């Protein structure tokens, strides 16, 4: 365990704490007073209409976006803008992007080995073994020597998940992982995410996949115009949404 | 470009079009006085028999028109590849014919061409090769500096590219060759030439590198940084290998262009191809022979480089997304 994260055991404190988080893009107030605690091992789904700030929120958690006010604690460590703090946080936080962002000039295997080799300082053989292990877990080990461009979108996204897992994060952030996929490929990615959820890793998913949310999530957060306006267990949220905006959103997203 | 699927009738089968072409060729030939030129000589005694100059003009212009239109008509029916090759060869023959009309002394060219290659081409190639390597490094540094958030680096890189792109290369060569000795260091002609070429092309290539680096999507940075790579590692392992694919083709162009611009360093007495072309023919007043030889050698070098360039492009393209 890394010393930078302090002596407290992760079970005694939230994996992620967000306190009074505020962010502006110029004059535009994207995140307004976000307060959020996520327990270790919790599966959290964040949903809401586009422009509601949900992607921005999870991108703030590993400082891919900066924020102007408030506090983010990852396993008790405050996320500041110092290089050390950011590096320490990112060591424990993996991220999966809407556009996969695989490295197109490297093979699948090399994509996975890059971080373990350069950041975790594993030997070539160890990194290779680790990479194969995670490729097997996302059921794509047979494609290890292909380039990302030769894979389907669903396969690419599974590789991206494996690449993040290779850094052995405790927290995984998913930023609309299935939004860029063809419909028939959504399931293979969601299945992998569902299996991951069983392993006790903390997950934050921004997604419009309400079926996944209902099945896998421990809690759902609904955001609108930069605020968390409703949260609760999936059943309560889907069956009995409280806010007008949440009702409207659900009726629109579930009606088609 | 765009491959259209519509089939259009051949222009060369169109009587109106061919008629206009024929009239145009005939008129130009007549106007240029074809009866007195080199073409008349090619046609030989047939034309010489005609006494009136107007008749001679008409005969030559007519023959020329018929030949060219027939050529055009036949070529129009060739498949694309054959068309390209034939037209290429025809243009080359015309070109050679043009050179031949200068009454060149081929024995003089033959006696000098060996030296032009061993001394001239050799020097041109190695000066250009060293310069492009240094320019490559300068461009890498320049582009990184310009894209950094360090005020000093940005200012230095801006100043550098502004000056070396804004001043003629010839002046830069003189400034370096004549200016640096003022500081107490005597520079040889070759190092001065290499310095000028690398600084100038480094400045141009800075912009190429900058565009190449900037064209890599932001997501590549985000993914790399999220994994924990340092900015330097992101640059060397992720961004640069990808931008190379975009940087190599224009860099190849710069190299070919530098090969020819290296002729400018002849002014400070470097014994490269252009210098020899100017000096070797002087004693016997055979300037044109040497200039044409140099032109052909430059051209051949460029063709070789273009081939190498297209090979490199294919190589960097292998993992094209």
mmCIF file of N, CA, C and O in Angstrom, chain B residues 27 39 73 102 111 116 130 219 229 246 280 288:
data_model
loop_
_atom_site.group_PDB
_atom_site.id
_atom_site.type_symbol
_atom_site.label_atom_id
_atom_site.label_comp_id
_atom_site.label_asym_id
_atom_site.label_seq_id
_atom_site.Cartn_x
_atom_site.Cartn_y
_atom_site.Cartn_z
ATOM 1 N N UNK B 27 -2.291 26.848 -86.059
ATOM 2 C CA UNK B 27 -2.133 28.301 -85.985
ATOM 3 C C UNK B 27 -0.841 28.676 -85.265
ATOM 4 O O UNK B 27 -0.070 29.531 -85.730
ATOM 5 N N UNK B 39 12.319 21.773 -86.807
ATOM 6 C CA UNK B 39 11.412 20.740 -87.296
ATOM 7 C C UNK B 39 11.535 20.577 -88.810
ATOM 8 O O UNK B 39 11.468 19.467 -89.332
ATOM 9 N N UNK B 73 -4.942 11.183 -80.412
ATOM 10 C CA UNK B 73 -6.063 10.276 -80.637
ATOM 11 C C UNK B 73 -5.711 8.849 -80.174
ATOM 12 O O UNK B 73 -6.479 8.194 -79.475
ATOM 13 N N UNK B 102 21.135 22.389 -78.444
ATOM 14 C CA UNK B 102 22.187 23.319 -77.994
ATOM 15 C C UNK B 102 23.555 23.006 -78.586
ATOM 16 O O UNK B 102 24.525 23.687 -78.285
ATOM 17 N N UNK B 111 33.986 13.619 -70.081
ATOM 18 C CA UNK B 111 35.284 13.769 -69.424
ATOM 19 C C UNK B 111 35.146 14.378 -68.030
ATOM 20 O O UNK B 111 36.024 14.244 -67.191
ATOM 21 N N UNK B 116 32.376 15.270 -61.401
ATOM 22 C CA UNK B 116 31.152 15.906 -60.882
ATOM 23 C C UNK B 116 30.454 14.995 -59.884
ATOM 24 O O UNK B 116 29.858 15.454 -58.916
ATOM 25 N N UNK B 130 23.907 15.698 -43.472
ATOM 26 C CA UNK B 130 24.247 16.202 -42.129
ATOM 27 C C UNK B 130 23.278 17.318 -41.745
ATOM 28 O O UNK B 130 22.759 17.355 -40.628
ATOM 29 N N UNK B 219 -7.078 12.876 -26.570
ATOM 30 C CA UNK B 219 -7.352 11.636 -25.850
ATOM 31 C C UNK B 219 -6.112 10.785 -25.651
ATOM 32 O O UNK B 219 -6.005 10.053 -24.670
ATOM 33 N N UNK B 229 1.977 7.775 -17.092
ATOM 34 C CA UNK B 229 3.216 8.129 -17.792
ATOM 35 C C UNK B 229 3.560 9.589 -17.501
ATOM 36 O O UNK B 229 2.669 10.420 -17.352
ATOM 37 N N UNK B 246 2.943 11.552 -39.839
ATOM 38 C CA UNK B 246 2.538 12.795 -40.488
ATOM 39 C C UNK B 246 3.739 13.675 -40.815
ATOM 40 O O UNK B 246 3.679 14.517 -41.699
ATOM 41 N N UNK B 280 33.837 24.149 -63.654
ATOM 42 C CA UNK B 280 34.476 23.191 -64.564
ATOM 43 C C UNK B 280 34.369 23.601 -66.029
ATOM 44 O O UNK B 280 35.261 23.339 -66.830
ATOM 45 N N UNK B 288 27.073 25.618 -70.545
ATOM 46 C CA UNK B 288 25.789 24.939 -70.667
ATOM 47 C C UNK B 288 25.908 23.432 -70.423
ATOM 48 O O UNK B 288 25.063 22.821 -69.768
#
